GROMACS .gro file of C-alpha atoms in nm:
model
  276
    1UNK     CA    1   0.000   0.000   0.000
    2UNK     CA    2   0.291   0.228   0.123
    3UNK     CA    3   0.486   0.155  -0.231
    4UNK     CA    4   0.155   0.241  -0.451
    5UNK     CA    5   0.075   0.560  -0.269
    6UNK     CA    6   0.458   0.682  -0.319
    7UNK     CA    7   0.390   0.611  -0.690
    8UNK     CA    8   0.091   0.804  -0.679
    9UNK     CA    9   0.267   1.114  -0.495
   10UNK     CA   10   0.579   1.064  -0.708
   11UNK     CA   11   0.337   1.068  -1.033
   12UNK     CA   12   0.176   1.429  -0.957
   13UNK     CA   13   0.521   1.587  -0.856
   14UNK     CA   14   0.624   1.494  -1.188
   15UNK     CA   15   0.330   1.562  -1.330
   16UNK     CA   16   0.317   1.913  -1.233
   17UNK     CA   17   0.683   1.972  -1.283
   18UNK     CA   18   0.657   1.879  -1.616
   19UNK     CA   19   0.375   2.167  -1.630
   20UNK     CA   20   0.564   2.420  -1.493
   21UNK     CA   21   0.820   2.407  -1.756
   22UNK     CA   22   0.583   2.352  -2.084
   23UNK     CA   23   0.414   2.693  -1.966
   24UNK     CA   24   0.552   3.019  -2.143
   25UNK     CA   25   0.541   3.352  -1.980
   26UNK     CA   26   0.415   3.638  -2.182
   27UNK     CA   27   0.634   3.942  -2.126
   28UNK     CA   28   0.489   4.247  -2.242
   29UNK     CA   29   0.755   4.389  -2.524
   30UNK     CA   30   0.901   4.716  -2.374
   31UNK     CA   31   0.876   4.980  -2.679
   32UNK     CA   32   1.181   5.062  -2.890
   33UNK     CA   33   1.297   5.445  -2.930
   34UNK     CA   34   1.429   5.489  -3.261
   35UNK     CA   35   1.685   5.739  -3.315
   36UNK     CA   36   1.692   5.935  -3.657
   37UNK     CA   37   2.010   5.875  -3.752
   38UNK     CA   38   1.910   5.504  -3.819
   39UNK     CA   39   1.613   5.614  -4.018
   40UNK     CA   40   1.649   5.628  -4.416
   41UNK     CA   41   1.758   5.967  -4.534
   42UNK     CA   42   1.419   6.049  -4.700
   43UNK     CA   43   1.263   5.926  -4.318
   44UNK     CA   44   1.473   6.143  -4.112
   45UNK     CA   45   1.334   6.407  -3.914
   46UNK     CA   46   1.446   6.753  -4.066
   47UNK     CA   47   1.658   7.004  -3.870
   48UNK     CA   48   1.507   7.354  -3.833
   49UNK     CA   49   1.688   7.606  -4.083
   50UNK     CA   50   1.976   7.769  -3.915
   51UNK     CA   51   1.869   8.102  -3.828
   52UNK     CA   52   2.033   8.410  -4.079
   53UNK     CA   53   2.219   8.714  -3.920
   54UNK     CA   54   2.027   9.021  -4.047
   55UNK     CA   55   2.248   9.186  -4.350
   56UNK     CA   56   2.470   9.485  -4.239
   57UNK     CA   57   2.376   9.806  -4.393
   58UNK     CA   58   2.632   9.943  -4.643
   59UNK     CA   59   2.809  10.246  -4.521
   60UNK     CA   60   2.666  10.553  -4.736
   61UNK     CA   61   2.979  10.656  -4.989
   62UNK     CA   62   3.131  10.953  -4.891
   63UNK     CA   63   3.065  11.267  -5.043
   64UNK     CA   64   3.344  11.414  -5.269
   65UNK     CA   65   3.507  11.722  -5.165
   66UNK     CA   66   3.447  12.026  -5.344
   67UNK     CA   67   3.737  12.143  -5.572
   68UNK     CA   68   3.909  12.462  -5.484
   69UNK     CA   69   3.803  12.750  -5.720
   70UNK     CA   70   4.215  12.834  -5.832
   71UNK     CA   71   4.041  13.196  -5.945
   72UNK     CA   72   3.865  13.275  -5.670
   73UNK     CA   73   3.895  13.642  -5.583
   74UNK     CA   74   4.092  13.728  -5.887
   75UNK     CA   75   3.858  13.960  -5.988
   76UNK     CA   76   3.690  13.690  -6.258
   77UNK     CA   77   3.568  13.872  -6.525
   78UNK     CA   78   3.355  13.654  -6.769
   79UNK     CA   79   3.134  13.681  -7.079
   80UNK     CA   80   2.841  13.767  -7.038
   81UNK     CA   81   2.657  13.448  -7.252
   82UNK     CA   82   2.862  13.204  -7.126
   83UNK     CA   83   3.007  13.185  -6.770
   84UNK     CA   84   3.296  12.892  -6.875
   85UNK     CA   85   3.433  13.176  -7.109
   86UNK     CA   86   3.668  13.434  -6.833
   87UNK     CA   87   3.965  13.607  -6.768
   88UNK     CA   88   4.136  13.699  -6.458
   89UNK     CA   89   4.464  13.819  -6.333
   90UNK     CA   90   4.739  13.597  -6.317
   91UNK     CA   91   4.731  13.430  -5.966
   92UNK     CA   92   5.060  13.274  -5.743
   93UNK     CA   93   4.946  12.934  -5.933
   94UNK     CA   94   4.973  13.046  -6.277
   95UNK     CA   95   5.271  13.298  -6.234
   96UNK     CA   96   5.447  13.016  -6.074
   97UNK     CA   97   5.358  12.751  -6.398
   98UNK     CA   98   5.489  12.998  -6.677
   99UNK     CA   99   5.784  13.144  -6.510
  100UNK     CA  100   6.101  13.018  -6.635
  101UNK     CA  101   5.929  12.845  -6.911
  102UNK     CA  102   5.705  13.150  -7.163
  103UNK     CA  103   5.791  13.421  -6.887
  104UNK     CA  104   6.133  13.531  -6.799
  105UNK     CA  105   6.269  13.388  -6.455
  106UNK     CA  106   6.392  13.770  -6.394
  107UNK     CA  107   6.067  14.007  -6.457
  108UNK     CA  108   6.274  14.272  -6.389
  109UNK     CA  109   6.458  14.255  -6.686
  110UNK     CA  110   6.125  14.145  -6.909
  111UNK     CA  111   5.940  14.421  -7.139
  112UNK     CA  112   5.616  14.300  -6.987
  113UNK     CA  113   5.516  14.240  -6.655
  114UNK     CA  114   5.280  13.985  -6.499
  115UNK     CA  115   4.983  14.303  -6.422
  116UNK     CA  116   4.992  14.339  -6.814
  117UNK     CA  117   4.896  13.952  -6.859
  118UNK     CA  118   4.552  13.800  -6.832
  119UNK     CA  119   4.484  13.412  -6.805
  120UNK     CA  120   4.213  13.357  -7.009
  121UNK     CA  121   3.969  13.054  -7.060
  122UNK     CA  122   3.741  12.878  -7.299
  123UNK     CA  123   3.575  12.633  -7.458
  124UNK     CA  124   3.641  12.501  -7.792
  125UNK     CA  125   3.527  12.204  -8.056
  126UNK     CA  126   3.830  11.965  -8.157
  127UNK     CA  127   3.830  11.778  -8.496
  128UNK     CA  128   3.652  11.484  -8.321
  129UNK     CA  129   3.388  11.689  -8.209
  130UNK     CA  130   3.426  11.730  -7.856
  131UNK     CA  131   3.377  12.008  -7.665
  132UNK     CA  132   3.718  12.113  -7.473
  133UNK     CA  133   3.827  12.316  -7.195
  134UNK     CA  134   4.102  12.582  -7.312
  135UNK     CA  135   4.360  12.869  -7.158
  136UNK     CA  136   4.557  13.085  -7.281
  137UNK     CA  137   4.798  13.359  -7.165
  138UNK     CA  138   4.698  13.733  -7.341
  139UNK     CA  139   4.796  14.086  -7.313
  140UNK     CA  140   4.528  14.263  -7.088
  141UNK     CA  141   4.424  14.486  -7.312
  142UNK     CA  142   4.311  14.210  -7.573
  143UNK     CA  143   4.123  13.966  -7.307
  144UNK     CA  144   3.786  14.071  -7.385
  145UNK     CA  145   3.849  14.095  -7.765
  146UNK     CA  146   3.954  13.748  -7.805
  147UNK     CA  147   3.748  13.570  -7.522
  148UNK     CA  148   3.473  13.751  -7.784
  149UNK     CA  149   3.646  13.587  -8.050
  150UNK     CA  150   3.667  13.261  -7.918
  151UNK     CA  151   3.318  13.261  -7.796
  152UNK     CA  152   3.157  13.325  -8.207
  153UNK     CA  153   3.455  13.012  -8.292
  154UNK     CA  154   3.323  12.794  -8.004
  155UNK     CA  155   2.928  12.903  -8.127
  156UNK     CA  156   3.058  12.797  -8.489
  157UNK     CA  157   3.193  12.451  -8.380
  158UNK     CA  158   3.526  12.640  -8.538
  159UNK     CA  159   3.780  12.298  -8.517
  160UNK     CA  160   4.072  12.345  -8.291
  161UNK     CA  161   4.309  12.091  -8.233
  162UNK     CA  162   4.473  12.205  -7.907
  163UNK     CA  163   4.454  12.516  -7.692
  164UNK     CA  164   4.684  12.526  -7.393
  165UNK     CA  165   4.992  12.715  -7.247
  166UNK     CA  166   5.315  12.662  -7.449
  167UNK     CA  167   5.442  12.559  -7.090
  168UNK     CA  168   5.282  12.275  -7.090
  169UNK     CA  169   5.524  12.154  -7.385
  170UNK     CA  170   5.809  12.221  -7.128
  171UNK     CA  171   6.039  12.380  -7.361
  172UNK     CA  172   6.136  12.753  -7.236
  173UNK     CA  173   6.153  13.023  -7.458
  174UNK     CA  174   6.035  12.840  -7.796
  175UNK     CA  175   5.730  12.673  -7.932
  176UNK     CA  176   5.850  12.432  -8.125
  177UNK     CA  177   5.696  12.161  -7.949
  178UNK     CA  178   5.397  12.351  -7.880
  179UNK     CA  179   5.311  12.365  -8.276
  180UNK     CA  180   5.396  11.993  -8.340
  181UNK     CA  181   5.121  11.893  -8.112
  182UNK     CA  182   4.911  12.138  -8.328
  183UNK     CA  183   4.838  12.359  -8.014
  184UNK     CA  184   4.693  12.706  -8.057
  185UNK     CA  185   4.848  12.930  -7.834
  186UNK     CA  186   4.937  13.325  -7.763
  187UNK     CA  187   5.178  13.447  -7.482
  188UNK     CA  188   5.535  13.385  -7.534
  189UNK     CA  189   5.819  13.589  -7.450
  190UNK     CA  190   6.070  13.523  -7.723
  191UNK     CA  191   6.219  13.677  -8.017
  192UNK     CA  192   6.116  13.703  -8.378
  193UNK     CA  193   6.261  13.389  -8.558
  194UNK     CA  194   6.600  13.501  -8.718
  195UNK     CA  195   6.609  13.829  -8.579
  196UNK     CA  196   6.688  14.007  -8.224
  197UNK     CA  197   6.361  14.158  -8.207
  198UNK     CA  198   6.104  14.076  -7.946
  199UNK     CA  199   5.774  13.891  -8.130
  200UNK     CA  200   5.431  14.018  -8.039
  201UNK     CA  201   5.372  13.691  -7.866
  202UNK     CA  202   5.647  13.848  -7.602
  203UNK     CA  203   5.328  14.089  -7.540
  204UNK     CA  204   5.030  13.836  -7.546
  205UNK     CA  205   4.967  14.031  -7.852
  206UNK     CA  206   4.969  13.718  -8.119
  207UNK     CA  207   4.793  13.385  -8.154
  208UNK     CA  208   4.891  13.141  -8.391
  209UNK     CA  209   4.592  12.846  -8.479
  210UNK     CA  210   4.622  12.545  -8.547
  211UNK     CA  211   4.967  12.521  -8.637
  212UNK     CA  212   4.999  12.198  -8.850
  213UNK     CA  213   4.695  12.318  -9.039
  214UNK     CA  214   4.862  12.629  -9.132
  215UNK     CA  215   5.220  12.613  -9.092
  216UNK     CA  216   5.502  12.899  -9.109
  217UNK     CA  217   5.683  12.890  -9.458
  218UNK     CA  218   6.000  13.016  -9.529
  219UNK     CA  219   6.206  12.926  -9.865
  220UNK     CA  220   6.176  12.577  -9.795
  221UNK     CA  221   6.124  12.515  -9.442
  222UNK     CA  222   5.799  12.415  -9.331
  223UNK     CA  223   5.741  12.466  -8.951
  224UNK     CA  224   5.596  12.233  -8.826
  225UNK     CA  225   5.716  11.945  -9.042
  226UNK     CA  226   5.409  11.787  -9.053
  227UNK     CA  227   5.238  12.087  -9.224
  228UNK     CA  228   5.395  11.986  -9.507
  229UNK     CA  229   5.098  11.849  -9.623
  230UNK     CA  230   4.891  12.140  -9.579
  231UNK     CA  231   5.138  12.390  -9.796
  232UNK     CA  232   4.893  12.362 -10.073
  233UNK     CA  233   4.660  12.651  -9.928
  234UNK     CA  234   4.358  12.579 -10.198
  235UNK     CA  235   4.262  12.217 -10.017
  236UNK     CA  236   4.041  12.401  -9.819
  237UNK     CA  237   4.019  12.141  -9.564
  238UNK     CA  238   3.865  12.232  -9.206
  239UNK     CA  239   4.118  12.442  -8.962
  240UNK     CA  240   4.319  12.561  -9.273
  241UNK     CA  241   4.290  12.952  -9.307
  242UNK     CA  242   4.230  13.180  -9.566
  243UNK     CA  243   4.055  13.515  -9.630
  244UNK     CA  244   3.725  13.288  -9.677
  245UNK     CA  245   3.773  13.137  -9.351
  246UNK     CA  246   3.564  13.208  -9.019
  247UNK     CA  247   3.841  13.253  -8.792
  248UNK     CA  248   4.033  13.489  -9.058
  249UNK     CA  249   3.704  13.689  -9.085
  250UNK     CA  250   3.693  13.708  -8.665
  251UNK     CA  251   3.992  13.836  -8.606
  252UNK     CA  252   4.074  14.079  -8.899
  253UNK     CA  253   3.737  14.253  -8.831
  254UNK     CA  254   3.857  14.335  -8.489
  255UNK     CA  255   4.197  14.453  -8.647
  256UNK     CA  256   4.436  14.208  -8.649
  257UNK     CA  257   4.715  14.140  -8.859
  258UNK     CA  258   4.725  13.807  -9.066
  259UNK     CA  259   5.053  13.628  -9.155
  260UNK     CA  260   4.901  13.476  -9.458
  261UNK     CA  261   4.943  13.838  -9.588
  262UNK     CA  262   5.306  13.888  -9.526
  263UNK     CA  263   5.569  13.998  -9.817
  264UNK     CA  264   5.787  13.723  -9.778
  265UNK     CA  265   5.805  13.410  -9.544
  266UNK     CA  266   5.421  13.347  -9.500
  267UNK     CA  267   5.274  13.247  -9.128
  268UNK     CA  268   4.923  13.127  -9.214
  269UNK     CA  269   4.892  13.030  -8.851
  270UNK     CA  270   4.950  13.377  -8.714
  271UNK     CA  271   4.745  13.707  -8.604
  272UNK     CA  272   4.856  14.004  -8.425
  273UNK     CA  273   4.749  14.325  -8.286
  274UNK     CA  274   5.017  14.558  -8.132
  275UNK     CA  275   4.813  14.796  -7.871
  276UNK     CA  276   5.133  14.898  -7.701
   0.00000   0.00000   0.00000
């Protein structure tokens, strides 16, 4: 009896061992976080745009400075239609840019002095067209006459090649260089060519124009060489003077002098008035 009931008791511990280890235990799954850099690119949460700093205002530009007036208080005296066209005593600036170069370095010595001298400017047309600034050194006497003249030239698109101070050509005393650029100038303190005797350009009394365009002849010698090809007077091509010409006309009605009409070397470049 004693063996069959430990059968029976060893039976149901086995029994319910054998239970214990065929049932499963349901865990509840615990959830996953998912990070986005394991998500596909196109999954990925996106970042919020980086914020922009604000743009920095541009500093203004400066104004320019205003330009000195060189002629202030010189006693400006200007045409009356057209304010660019004036005269004026020479100032330190100017007296300092033509001494030793169209204007003695002794005055003392010279037979004109820097009160009998005007700087004078203009406007002109050049061959291309333009409208040009121009100066030019004159006896005082003759500033309003040929700022006059200059004016009815300008008003006439009258070609000019060049009008500036022979010192710009920085050869003293001469003007060779001065008519090889084809410059039209006036004041000069030198000395007739070939002679001793002071030229009217000594007084601001003589302006030649456009030298290349009308060039000094004598015997053979063309001056400037490159008015050569302008000897032959009947081309009649624009700047070249003759007694048909505009600036010819201008000037000889106000009495000057033209070197086309001289006896022997001809100057067709050159006009002069002696009011000494």
């Amino acid at each position: 009896m004693k063996v069959v009931l430990k059968t029976i008791a060893y039976s149901l511990a086995l029994s319910l061992l054998l239970c214990g280890c065929a049932k499963r235990v349901q865990v509840e799954p615990k959830p996953v976080e998912v990070l986005d850099i394991f998500l596909a690119p196109w999954e990925a949460t996106p970042s919020p745009p980086a914020a922009s700093a604000p743009p920095v205002p541009l500093s203004p530009a400066p104004e320019p400075e205003p330009t000195a007036d060189p002629y202030a208080g010189l006693d400006r005296i200007s045409l009356a239609k057209d304010a660019e066209f004036f005269h004026v005593k020479l100032g330190e600036e100017i007296k300092a840019r033509i001494t030793g170069m169209s204007y003695p370095k002794n005055d003392k010595s010279a037979a004109v002095k820097y009160g009998d001298l005007r700087y004078l400017r203009i406007l002109y047309v050049n061959f291309e067209g333009e409208t040009c600034k121009g100066e030019l050194t004159v006896h005082a006497r003759l500033a309003d006459e040929l700022m006059g003249i200059f004016h009815q030239l300008f008003e006439s698109e009258y070609p000019l090649a060049s009008v500036t101070l022979v010192d710009d050509f920085g050869e003293p005393g001469d003007d060779n260089l001065s008519m090889a650029a084809n410059n039209t100038s006036c004041f000069n303190y030198r000395q007739v060519s070939g002679s001793r005797t002071l030229s009217l350009h000594s007084y601001g009394m003589a302006v030649d124009i456009n030298p290349v365009q009308n060039p000094y002849l004598s015997g053979k010698r063309v001056s400037p060489p490159a008015g050569t090809a302008y000897v032959d007077r009947s081309l009649g091509l624009p700047g070249m003077i003759d007694e048909d010409d505009l600036c010819y006309q201008l000037f000889t009605a106000h009495g000057w002098n033209w070197g086309g009409h001289f006896a022997k070397d001809k100057d067709y470049q050159h006009f002069s008035k002696d009011v000494r």
